[in-house]
Short mmCIF file of C-alpha atoms in Angstrom, two decimals:
data_model
loop_
_atom_site.label_atom_id
_atom_site.label_comp_id
_atom_site.label_asym_id
_atom_site.label_seq_id
_atom_site.Cartn_x
_atom_site.Cartn_y
_atom_site.Cartn_z
CA MET A 5 0.00 0.03 -0.07
CA SER A 6 1.34 3.27 -0.72
CA ASN A 7 1.91 6.13 1.82
CA ILE A 8 -0.99 8.41 0.44
CA ALA A 9 -3.43 5.39 1.20
CA PHE A 10 -2.09 4.42 4.33
CA ASN A 11 -2.79 8.13 5.56
CA ARG A 12 -6.26 8.17 4.03
CA LEU A 13 -6.85 4.49 5.60
CA GLN A 14 -5.68 6.03 9.18
CA ARG A 15 -8.26 9.23 8.42
CA GLU A 16 -11.04 6.56 7.54
CA CYS A 17 -10.36 4.37 10.84
CA LYS A 18 -10.50 7.77 13.12
CA GLU A 19 -13.76 8.52 11.25
CA VAL A 20 -15.38 5.48 12.68
CA VAL A 21 -13.46 5.06 16.26
CA THR A 22 -13.98 8.70 17.04
CA ASN A 23 -17.64 9.45 15.82
CA SER A 24 -19.39 10.71 18.47
CA GLU A 25 -22.95 9.18 17.35
CA ILE A 26 -21.19 5.75 17.87
CA SER A 27 -23.84 4.70 20.23
CA GLU A 28 -26.63 5.67 17.67
CA THR A 29 -25.06 3.86 14.63
CA GLY A 30 -23.92 0.91 16.38
CA ILE A 31 -20.90 0.20 14.22
CA MET A 32 -17.08 0.10 15.80
CA ILE A 33 -13.53 -1.19 14.28
CA GLU A 34 -10.83 -2.53 15.85
CA ILE A 35 -7.34 -2.45 14.30
CA LEU A 36 -5.43 -5.89 14.32
CA ASN A 37 -2.10 -4.59 12.45
CA GLU A 38 0.25 -1.53 12.25
CA ASN A 39 -0.20 -1.40 8.73
CA LEU A 40 -3.81 -1.63 8.75
CA THR A 41 -4.55 -4.33 6.28
CA GLU A 42 -6.35 -6.28 8.96
CA ILE A 43 -9.23 -4.61 10.93
CA LYS A 44 -12.03 -6.22 12.78
CA GLY A 45 -15.87 -4.85 12.25
CA HIS A 46 -18.35 -4.85 14.57
CA ILE A 47 -21.96 -4.20 13.93
CA ARG A 48 -24.85 -3.78 16.36
CA GLY A 49 -28.14 -5.67 15.16
CA PRO A 50 -30.22 -3.16 14.07
CA PRO A 51 -33.71 -2.86 16.40
CA ASP A 52 -36.61 -4.20 14.91
CA THR A 53 -34.74 -6.96 12.90
CA PRO A 54 -34.12 -10.33 13.96
CA TYR A 55 -30.68 -9.31 14.74
CA ALA A 56 -31.29 -6.80 17.50
CA GLY A 57 -29.68 -7.35 20.33
CA GLY A 58 -26.57 -9.43 18.69
CA MET A 59 -23.30 -8.09 18.20
CA PHE A 60 -22.03 -9.25 14.57
CA ASP A 61 -18.12 -9.18 14.01
CA LEU A 62 -16.61 -8.76 10.57
CA ASP A 63 -13.21 -9.74 9.27
CA ILE A 64 -12.16 -6.80 7.13
CA LYS A 65 -8.91 -7.12 5.04
CA ILE A 66 -7.27 -4.17 3.18
CA PRO A 67 -6.07 -5.11 -0.50
CA ASP A 68 -2.87 -3.62 -1.80
CA GLN A 69 -4.70 -1.78 -4.47
CA TYR A 70 -6.91 0.17 -1.79
CA PRO A 71 -8.74 2.62 -2.05
CA PHE A 72 -9.16 1.51 -5.73
CA SER A 73 -10.40 -1.94 -4.83
CA PRO A 74 -12.95 -2.80 -2.33
CA PRO A 75 -12.06 -4.14 1.28
CA ASN A 76 -12.41 -7.56 1.61
CA VAL A 77 -15.12 -7.70 4.11
CA LYS A 78 -17.18 -10.97 5.66
CA PHE A 79 -18.84 -11.81 8.71
CA SER A 80 -16.98 -13.84 11.54
CA THR A 81 -20.16 -14.44 13.43
CA LYS A 82 -22.61 -16.53 11.76
CA ILE A 83 -25.36 -14.82 10.76
CA TRP A 84 -28.75 -16.12 8.57
CA HIS A 85 -29.64 -13.71 6.08
CA PRO A 86 -30.23 -14.02 2.38
CA ASN A 87 -27.36 -12.11 1.33
CA VAL A 88 -24.68 -13.66 3.82
CA SER A 89 -23.26 -17.17 3.45
CA SER A 90 -24.49 -19.08 6.68
CA GLN A 91 -21.25 -21.54 6.22
CA THR A 92 -18.66 -18.64 5.23
CA GLY A 93 -20.01 -15.37 5.92
CA VAL A 94 -19.08 -14.11 2.55
CA ILE A 95 -21.24 -10.89 2.05
CA CYS A 96 -23.39 -10.54 -1.28
CA LEU A 97 -23.04 -6.48 -1.82
CA ASP A 98 -22.88 -4.52 -4.95
CA ILE A 99 -20.52 -1.86 -3.12
CA LEU A 100 -18.13 -4.87 -2.23
CA LYS A 101 -17.54 -5.69 -5.50
CA ASP A 102 -18.50 -3.93 -8.90
CA GLN A 103 -19.86 -0.61 -7.35
CA TRP A 104 -17.21 -0.36 -5.05
CA ALA A 105 -15.75 3.37 -5.56
CA ALA A 106 -12.61 4.89 -4.20
CA SER A 107 -14.46 7.63 -2.57
CA LEU A 108 -16.38 5.19 -0.12
CA THR A 109 -14.97 4.54 3.16
CA LEU A 110 -15.17 1.91 5.86
CA ARG A 111 -17.63 3.90 7.70
CA THR A 112 -19.72 3.91 4.41
CA VAL A 113 -19.41 0.10 3.98
CA LEU A 114 -19.99 -0.88 7.62
CA LEU A 115 -23.27 1.34 7.39
CA SER A 116 -24.15 -0.45 4.29
CA ILE A 117 -24.30 -3.85 5.82
CA GLN A 118 -25.45 -2.61 8.65
CA ALA A 119 -28.51 -1.36 6.28
CA LEU A 120 -28.44 -4.73 4.18
CA MET A 121 -29.27 -6.26 7.44
CA CYS A 122 -32.47 -4.32 7.93
CA THR A 123 -33.22 -4.64 4.22
CA PRO A 124 -32.39 -7.90 2.63
CA GLU A 125 -32.18 -8.26 -0.66
CA PRO A 126 -33.59 -11.91 -1.49
CA LYS A 127 -33.70 -11.68 -5.44
CA ASP A 128 -29.73 -11.33 -5.04
CA PRO A 129 -28.87 -13.96 -2.64
CA GLN A 130 -25.61 -15.37 -1.37
CA ASP A 131 -27.23 -18.08 0.25
CA ALA A 132 -29.82 -19.31 -1.81
CA VAL A 133 -31.48 -21.83 0.85
CA VAL A 134 -31.86 -18.47 2.96
CA ALA A 135 -33.13 -16.36 0.71
CA LYS A 136 -36.02 -19.25 -0.30
CA GLN A 137 -37.08 -19.57 3.49
CA TYR A 138 -37.04 -15.50 3.62
CA MET A 139 -39.52 -15.26 0.72
CA GLU A 140 -41.25 -18.50 1.21
CA LYS A 141 -41.66 -19.16 4.83
CA PRO A 142 -41.26 -15.49 6.68
CA ALA A 143 -42.32 -16.76 10.19
CA VAL A 144 -39.68 -19.30 10.24
CA PHE A 145 -37.02 -17.14 8.62
CA LYS A 146 -37.32 -14.93 11.54
CA ALA A 147 -37.42 -17.31 14.26
CA THR A 148 -34.34 -19.04 12.73
CA ALA A 149 -32.57 -15.51 12.30
CA GLU A 150 -33.36 -14.83 15.57
CA TYR A 151 -32.14 -18.11 17.16
CA TRP A 152 -28.91 -17.53 15.40
CA THR A 153 -28.21 -14.32 17.17
CA THR A 154 -29.20 -15.44 20.27
CA LYS A 155 -26.77 -18.65 19.41
CA PHE A 156 -23.85 -16.76 17.81
CA ALA A 157 -23.93 -12.86 18.38
CA LYS A 158 -24.64 -12.90 22.04
CA GLY A 159 -27.86 -11.97 22.13
CA ALA A 160 -30.53 -12.48 24.44
CA VAL A 161 -33.52 -13.85 23.32
CA LYS A 162 -34.05 -17.66 24.03
CA ASN A 163 -35.97 -20.09 21.61
CA ALA A 164 -36.50 -22.94 23.74
CA GLY A 165 -38.12 -25.02 20.94
CA TYR A 166 -35.52 -24.43 18.88
CA GLN A 167 -32.81 -25.38 21.44
CA ALA A 168 -34.73 -28.56 22.04
CA LEU A 169 -34.33 -29.74 18.62
CA VAL A 170 -30.71 -28.71 18.80
CA ASP A 171 -29.95 -30.86 21.83
CA LYS A 172 -31.97 -33.43 20.44
CA LEU A 173 -29.63 -33.72 17.17
CA LYS A 174 -26.37 -33.01 19.90
CA ASP A 175 -27.85 -36.23 21.90
CA MET A 176 -27.27 -38.10 18.41
CA GLY A 177 -23.70 -37.27 18.12
CA VAL A 178 -24.16 -34.43 16.00
CA ARG A 179 -21.77 -31.36 16.39
CA GLU A 180 -23.75 -28.40 17.75
CA GLU A 181 -23.19 -25.88 14.87
CA GLU A 182 -23.84 -28.54 12.26
CA ALA A 183 -27.28 -29.47 14.19
CA VAL A 184 -28.27 -25.57 13.89
CA SER A 185 -27.30 -25.31 10.21
CA VAL A 186 -29.19 -28.38 9.32
CA LEU A 187 -32.12 -27.77 11.19
CA SER A 188 -32.45 -24.08 9.93
CA CYS A 189 -31.58 -25.36 6.31
CA ASN A 190 -34.78 -27.57 6.59
CA ASN A 191 -37.30 -25.36 8.37
CA TRP A 192 -36.80 -26.90 11.86
CA ASP A 193 -38.20 -30.31 10.81
CA ILE A 194 -36.45 -32.93 12.99
CA ASN A 195 -37.19 -35.69 10.76
CA ARG A 196 -36.05 -34.27 7.65
CA SER A 197 -32.89 -33.14 9.33
CA THR A 198 -32.18 -36.38 10.81
CA VAL A 199 -32.65 -37.93 7.20
CA TYR A 200 -30.37 -35.60 5.86
CA ILE A 201 -27.58 -36.24 8.56
CA PHE A 202 -27.69 -39.93 8.70
CA SER A 203 -28.71 -40.84 5.25
CA MET B 29 -22.12 -29.45 4.63
CA ALA B 30 -25.24 -28.81 5.05
CA ASN B 31 -26.74 -26.06 2.93
CA GLU B 32 -24.33 -25.54 0.18
CA PRO B 33 -24.98 -28.81 -1.84
CA GLN B 34 -28.69 -28.30 -1.55
CA LYS B 35 -28.75 -24.90 -3.36
CA SER B 36 -28.80 -26.40 -6.49
CA ASP B 37 -31.53 -29.00 -5.68
CA ASP B 38 -33.71 -26.80 -4.07
CA ASN B 39 -33.56 -23.72 -5.81
CA GLY B 40 -32.18 -23.87 -9.00
CA GLN B 41 -32.74 -20.48 -10.36
CA ALA B 42 -31.10 -18.69 -7.18
CA ALA B 43 -28.46 -21.00 -7.20
CA GLU B 44 -27.43 -19.60 -10.59
CA ALA B 45 -26.50 -16.41 -9.03
CA VAL B 46 -24.51 -17.93 -5.94
CA VAL B 47 -21.06 -17.85 -6.70
CA THR B 48 -19.09 -21.05 -4.99
CA ASP B 49 -15.93 -20.31 -3.40
CA ASP B 50 -14.18 -22.48 -6.01
CA GLU B 51 -15.42 -20.28 -8.76
CA ILE B 52 -13.95 -17.21 -6.53
CA VAL B 53 -10.55 -18.78 -6.55
CA LEU B 54 -10.52 -19.49 -10.33
CA GLN B 55 -11.65 -16.35 -11.03
CA ASP B 56 -8.68 -14.52 -8.78
CA GLN B 57 -6.58 -16.55 -10.69
CA GLN B 58 -7.84 -15.56 -13.78
CA LEU B 59 -7.75 -12.09 -12.85
CA LYS B 60 -4.23 -12.53 -11.62
CA THR B 61 -2.79 -13.90 -14.80
CA ILE B 62 -4.56 -10.50 -16.78
CA GLU B 63 -2.97 -8.52 -13.83
CA ASP B 64 0.45 -9.90 -14.44
CA GLU B 65 0.27 -9.30 -18.19
CA GLN B 66 -0.87 -5.86 -17.89
CA LYS B 67 2.00 -5.15 -15.62
CA SER B 68 4.82 -5.90 -18.29
CA VAL B 69 4.09 -2.60 -19.65
CA PRO B 70 4.60 0.15 -17.31
CA LEU B 71 1.80 2.85 -16.77
CA VAL B 72 3.77 5.38 -18.61
CA ALA B 73 6.52 4.01 -21.22
CA THR B 74 9.23 6.34 -22.03
CA LEU B 75 9.26 7.82 -25.52
CA ALA B 76 9.67 5.34 -28.33
CA PRO B 77 10.39 5.97 -32.35
CA PHE B 78 7.22 4.99 -34.32
CA SER B 79 8.76 2.32 -36.27
CA ILE B 80 8.19 0.08 -32.88
CA LEU B 81 4.78 -0.05 -33.74
CA CYS B 82 5.33 -0.91 -37.50
CA ALA B 83 7.58 -3.55 -36.09
CA GLU B 84 4.77 -5.03 -34.13
CA TYR B 85 2.86 -6.12 -37.26
CA ASP B 86 3.21 -8.55 -39.69
CA ASN B 87 2.84 -8.34 -43.21
CA GLU B 88 1.20 -12.10 -43.63
CA THR B 89 -0.86 -11.96 -40.41
CA SER B 90 -1.97 -8.38 -40.05
CA ALA B 91 -1.20 -6.51 -43.55
CA ALA B 92 -4.09 -3.86 -43.10
CA PHE B 93 -2.98 -2.81 -39.61
CA LEU B 94 1.06 -2.83 -41.10
CA SER B 95 0.16 -0.82 -43.80
CA LYS B 96 -2.05 1.74 -41.44
CA ALA B 97 1.19 1.93 -39.26
CA THR B 98 3.65 2.35 -41.79
CA GLU B 99 1.10 5.41 -43.07
CA LEU B 100 1.07 6.89 -39.65
CA SER B 101 4.56 7.00 -39.58
CA GLU B 102 5.07 9.21 -42.40
CA VAL B 103 3.60 11.86 -39.80
CA TYR B 104 4.17 10.94 -36.49
CA GLY B 105 7.81 9.96 -35.13
CA GLU B 106 7.02 8.96 -31.45
CA ILE B 107 4.76 6.73 -29.06
CA ARG B 108 4.35 6.59 -25.62
CA TYR B 109 2.87 3.44 -24.75
CA ILE B 110 0.10 3.79 -21.74
CA ARG B 111 -0.68 0.27 -19.62
CA GLY B 112 -3.81 -1.54 -20.75
CA ASP B 113 -5.50 -1.83 -17.46
CA GLY B 114 -8.70 -0.17 -18.27
CA ASN B 115 -7.44 3.45 -17.19
CA CYS B 116 -5.20 4.10 -20.46
CA PHE B 117 -7.44 6.85 -21.81
CA TYR B 118 -7.55 8.60 -18.68
CA ARG B 119 -4.16 8.06 -18.35
CA ALA B 120 -3.22 9.08 -21.54
CA ILE B 121 -4.74 12.68 -21.09
CA LEU B 122 -3.32 12.96 -17.96
CA VAL B 123 0.22 12.49 -19.80
CA GLY B 124 -0.23 14.60 -22.62
CA LEU B 125 -1.24 17.11 -20.29
CA ILE B 126 1.28 17.00 -17.89
CA GLU B 127 3.81 17.10 -20.85
CA ILE B 128 2.21 20.33 -22.45
CA MET B 129 2.32 21.89 -18.93
CA LEU B 130 5.88 20.91 -18.40
CA LYS B 131 6.87 23.45 -21.10
CA ASP B 132 4.07 25.97 -20.88
CA ARG B 133 4.02 27.43 -17.29
CA ALA B 134 0.84 29.80 -18.04
CA ARG B 135 -1.01 26.68 -18.98
CA LEU B 136 0.06 24.96 -15.57
CA GLU B 137 -1.00 28.08 -13.57
CA LYS B 138 -3.99 27.99 -15.42
CA PHE B 139 -4.89 24.33 -14.96
CA ILE B 140 -4.11 24.47 -11.24
CA ALA B 141 -6.61 27.49 -11.02
CA SER B 142 -9.31 25.09 -12.72
CA SER B 143 -8.55 22.20 -10.55
CA ARG B 144 -9.12 24.02 -7.63
CA ASP B 145 -12.79 25.05 -9.18
CA TRP B 146 -13.24 21.49 -9.89
CA THR B 147 -12.68 20.81 -6.46
CA ARG B 148 -15.09 23.15 -5.18
CA THR B 149 -17.73 21.93 -7.90
CA LEU B 150 -17.32 18.45 -6.68
CA VAL B 151 -18.42 19.67 -3.24
CA GLU B 152 -21.35 21.16 -4.72
CA LEU B 153 -22.24 18.45 -6.88
CA GLY B 154 -22.38 16.47 -3.59
CA PHE B 155 -19.47 14.11 -4.05
CA PRO B 156 -18.75 12.05 -0.90
CA ASP B 157 -17.04 14.54 1.27
CA TRP B 158 -13.06 14.49 2.11
CA THR B 159 -12.51 11.37 0.06
CA CYS B 160 -13.09 13.02 -2.95
CA THR B 161 -11.53 16.05 -2.24
CA ASP B 162 -8.26 14.29 -1.08
CA PHE B 163 -7.78 13.34 -4.84
CA CYS B 164 -8.49 16.38 -5.97
CA ASP B 165 -5.72 18.01 -3.21
CA PHE B 166 -3.34 15.33 -4.26
CA PHE B 167 -3.72 16.24 -7.75
CA ILE B 168 -3.28 20.20 -7.06
CA GLU B 169 -0.18 19.49 -4.80
CA PHE B 170 1.47 17.45 -7.54
CA LEU B 171 0.89 20.08 -10.11
CA GLU B 172 2.18 23.04 -7.56
CA LYS B 173 5.41 20.95 -7.09
CA ILE B 174 5.84 21.00 -10.81
CA HIS B 175 5.39 25.00 -10.59
CA SER B 176 7.89 25.37 -7.72
CA GLY B 177 10.65 23.19 -9.57
CA VAL B 178 10.27 20.50 -6.66
CA HIS B 179 9.24 18.00 -9.04
CA THR B 180 11.72 17.76 -11.91
CA GLU B 181 10.56 16.26 -15.36
CA GLU B 182 12.37 12.99 -14.22
CA ALA B 183 10.94 13.01 -10.91
CA VAL B 184 7.12 13.46 -12.54
CA TYR B 185 7.69 10.36 -14.74
CA THR B 186 8.81 8.69 -11.83
CA ILE B 187 5.42 9.50 -10.10
CA LEU B 188 3.23 8.70 -12.98
CA ASN B 189 4.93 5.24 -12.94
CA ASP B 190 4.42 4.72 -9.01
CA ASP B 191 1.14 2.69 -8.79
CA GLY B 192 -0.24 4.18 -5.70
CA SER B 193 0.60 8.06 -6.22
CA ALA B 194 -0.07 7.61 -10.37
CA ASN B 195 -3.57 5.88 -9.62
CA TYR B 196 -4.31 9.04 -6.95
CA ILE B 197 -3.73 11.51 -9.78
CA LEU B 198 -5.69 9.41 -12.32
CA MET B 199 -8.63 9.35 -10.01
CA PHE B 200 -8.77 13.12 -10.26
CA PHE B 201 -9.37 12.83 -14.00
CA ARG B 202 -12.24 10.37 -13.27
CA LEU B 203 -13.90 12.52 -10.75
CA ILE B 204 -13.76 15.63 -12.88
CA THR B 205 -15.36 13.45 -15.92
CA SER B 206 -18.25 12.27 -13.50
CA ALA B 207 -18.47 16.20 -12.40
CA PHE B 208 -19.02 17.37 -16.13
CA LEU B 209 -21.48 14.54 -16.93
CA LYS B 210 -23.38 15.49 -13.92
CA GLN B 211 -23.27 19.12 -14.42
CA ASN B 212 -24.67 18.69 -18.17
CA SER B 213 -26.90 15.70 -17.12
CA GLU B 214 -29.78 16.98 -19.18
CA GLU B 215 -27.73 17.33 -22.40
CA TYR B 216 -26.06 13.77 -22.10
CA ALA B 217 -28.89 11.80 -20.51
CA PRO B 218 -30.41 10.89 -23.87
CA PHE B 219 -27.07 9.24 -24.77
CA ILE B 220 -27.18 6.93 -21.63
CA ASP B 221 -29.06 3.29 -21.72
CA GLU B 222 -32.66 3.51 -20.95
CA GLY B 223 -33.42 2.84 -17.00
CA MET B 224 -30.03 4.49 -16.11
CA THR B 225 -29.58 7.85 -14.57
CA VAL B 226 -26.54 10.02 -15.56
CA ALA B 227 -25.56 9.82 -11.93
CA GLN B 228 -25.98 5.93 -12.11
CA TYR B 229 -23.91 6.09 -15.11
CA CYS B 230 -21.09 7.57 -13.57
CA GLU B 231 -20.73 5.96 -10.71
CA GLN B 232 -20.71 2.42 -12.31
CA GLU B 233 -18.63 3.17 -15.63
CA ILE B 234 -16.69 6.53 -14.45
CA GLU B 235 -15.94 6.48 -11.03
CA PRO B 236 -14.68 2.83 -10.47
CA MET B 237 -11.12 2.45 -11.51
CA TRP B 238 -9.98 0.41 -14.40
CA LYS B 239 -13.27 0.72 -16.15
CA ASP B 240 -12.70 1.66 -19.83
CA ALA B 241 -13.79 4.84 -21.11
CA ASP B 242 -16.31 4.78 -23.97
CA HIS B 243 -17.32 7.72 -26.34
CA LEU B 244 -19.20 9.71 -23.37
CA ALA B 245 -16.49 9.58 -20.81
CA ILE B 246 -13.92 10.67 -23.79
CA ASN B 247 -15.88 13.55 -24.64
CA SER B 248 -16.58 14.66 -21.33
CA LEU B 249 -12.95 14.23 -20.11
CA ILE B 250 -11.68 16.24 -23.06
CA LYS B 251 -14.20 19.03 -22.53
CA ALA B 252 -13.68 18.91 -18.34
CA ALA B 253 -9.81 19.38 -19.03
CA GLY B 254 -10.42 21.96 -21.69
CA THR B 255 -8.12 20.18 -23.93
CA ARG B 256 -8.20 19.42 -27.91
CA VAL B 257 -7.38 16.04 -28.99
CA ARG B 258 -7.03 14.04 -32.17
CA ILE B 259 -7.55 10.11 -32.01
CA GLU B 260 -5.96 8.42 -34.94
CA TYR B 261 -7.65 5.21 -35.60
CA MET B 262 -5.80 1.93 -36.84
CA ASP B 263 -9.45 0.59 -38.00
CA ARG B 264 -11.60 2.99 -39.54
CA THR B 265 -15.00 1.18 -38.67
CA ALA B 266 -14.17 1.96 -35.03
CA ALA B 267 -14.10 5.84 -35.38
CA PRO B 268 -17.65 7.69 -34.87
CA ASN B 269 -17.36 9.61 -38.26
CA GLY B 270 -16.04 6.37 -40.09
CA GLY B 271 -12.74 8.57 -40.49
CA TRP B 272 -9.07 7.55 -40.02
CA HIS B 273 -9.01 10.36 -37.20
CA TYR B 274 -11.59 12.25 -34.97
CA ASP B 275 -11.11 15.47 -33.31
CA ILE B 276 -12.57 16.36 -29.94
CA PRO B 277 -14.25 19.02 -29.86
CA SER B 278 -15.28 18.44 -33.17
CA ASP B 279 -16.83 21.84 -33.58
CA ASP B 280 -13.91 23.89 -34.27
CA GLN B 281 -11.70 21.87 -36.61
CA GLN B 282 -9.49 24.74 -37.46
CA ILE B 283 -7.48 24.86 -34.39
CA ALA B 284 -4.67 22.08 -34.16
CA PRO B 285 -5.34 19.48 -31.50
CA GLU B 286 -2.79 19.51 -28.75
CA ILE B 287 -2.70 15.77 -27.65
CA THR B 288 -2.85 13.13 -30.36
CA LEU B 289 -3.77 9.45 -29.00
CA LEU B 290 -3.85 5.91 -31.11
CA TYR B 291 -6.78 4.03 -30.97
CA ARG B 292 -6.62 0.27 -31.30
CA PRO B 293 -9.51 -1.70 -30.58
CA GLY B 294 -9.77 -1.18 -26.51
CA HIS B 295 -6.79 0.44 -26.13
CA TYR B 296 -5.23 4.23 -26.17
CA ASP B 297 -1.85 5.35 -26.87
CA VAL B 298 -0.16 8.67 -27.20
CA ILE B 299 1.47 9.40 -30.32
CA TYR B 300 3.38 12.74 -31.29
CA LYS B 301 4.09 14.66 -34.73
CA LYS B 302 7.36 14.51 -36.58
CA ASP B 303 9.16 17.83 -36.18
CA SER B 304 9.05 18.83 -39.66
CA THR B 305 6.33 21.14 -40.06
CA GLU B 306 6.19 19.79 -43.88
CA ALA B 307 4.83 16.46 -42.64
CA SER B 308 1.77 15.72 -44.60
CA GLU B 309 -1.96 15.41 -43.29
CA ILE B 310 -3.39 12.30 -43.80
CA GLU B 311 -6.46 12.71 -45.88
CA ASN B 312 -9.25 11.76 -43.89
#
């Protein structure tokens, strides 16, 4: 990274860290190395969404060509969202791909991801299974996304029914993360999930 | 594991839009190969005799291009190759202007003033706050250092070949192209594909780095930068007027262009007329 890009990045980090409205915006970053190429992002789950009450972490990697190439951003906290891979955390968001512009900043990126959490785009999915559930079974989607929030993003709401199903699979020797994932993909149908895992 | 393999069974249509990790890896590799090829040419090469262009073509495999190159070599003495990284048009204009300003102090001062005006215009047009003005400030500082003699001619070319700085400077040219279009959006809207606003077009085609300039971008940059450009075509079918060359702006033909570019499919380089004034004009 050139000096000028480094200086700009420093300023971008400052913009997020020192922003006085941080309690309102719910975004924060943590710098992981001196040359600013690895950054941890945090987004508070927006209110009135299934992610409310959760704290979501993101891995941000700054490429050599920054700011002319977009930062590489993915969720490190597992999240149930049509535009995020439930497996890898990869995000499908135009500004992180071909719509990136050098005038955008870490702050605008984090705010855009937060906006995406409020308004999923199921027509342009990253995770087709989640997107299908979002469109066809919105109530199950909402409950599943909430359950993932409590499970992986330190949320406070508990869904005892879902937890019981996860525990059932765990008793059969299935890893907890796999149990959550398979049940979520099968709309919490324990029979289908068992068949999926054991056949 | 759980949901990745299901995508194709459950929802074939949606699955098409989903890019798998393997595909991303493959794409990255392909992009890397293209990038390596591009980087074999410097961003801005040193001046080379025009005959180097003729040597690129073979009488058997590309007779038409060879004959055109030979014809051009009667008029043009030198060529400066520009890296084909999608920025070549913007970079060619940037280099052409810097060359003029290195020799013409009054022009340099005028351009510094107009760059300051552009900075204000960008802010007025609502371009994102400091990130955009940063590019302007960096470019203006670069010009001022040429003016004060801090940057020698040699230093200028070193900077124009340093990826980081060179692309910061280049970004200024993309921004003023975009600003010019937004300022004149009523005039240009009819030339933009249906369903897209001028602002969207700028955000998708002009402002992102490494996107080729189309005719609209070419026109806008030349007008925004207040220069006159001739584009020589190796292939007549590529010229907007069906001729061998095309001048922009096209309304004052009597004033000689100050920058000449050579267009080959998808790419621009800068070319220079021979010193002798009697070099004959190529008929259109």
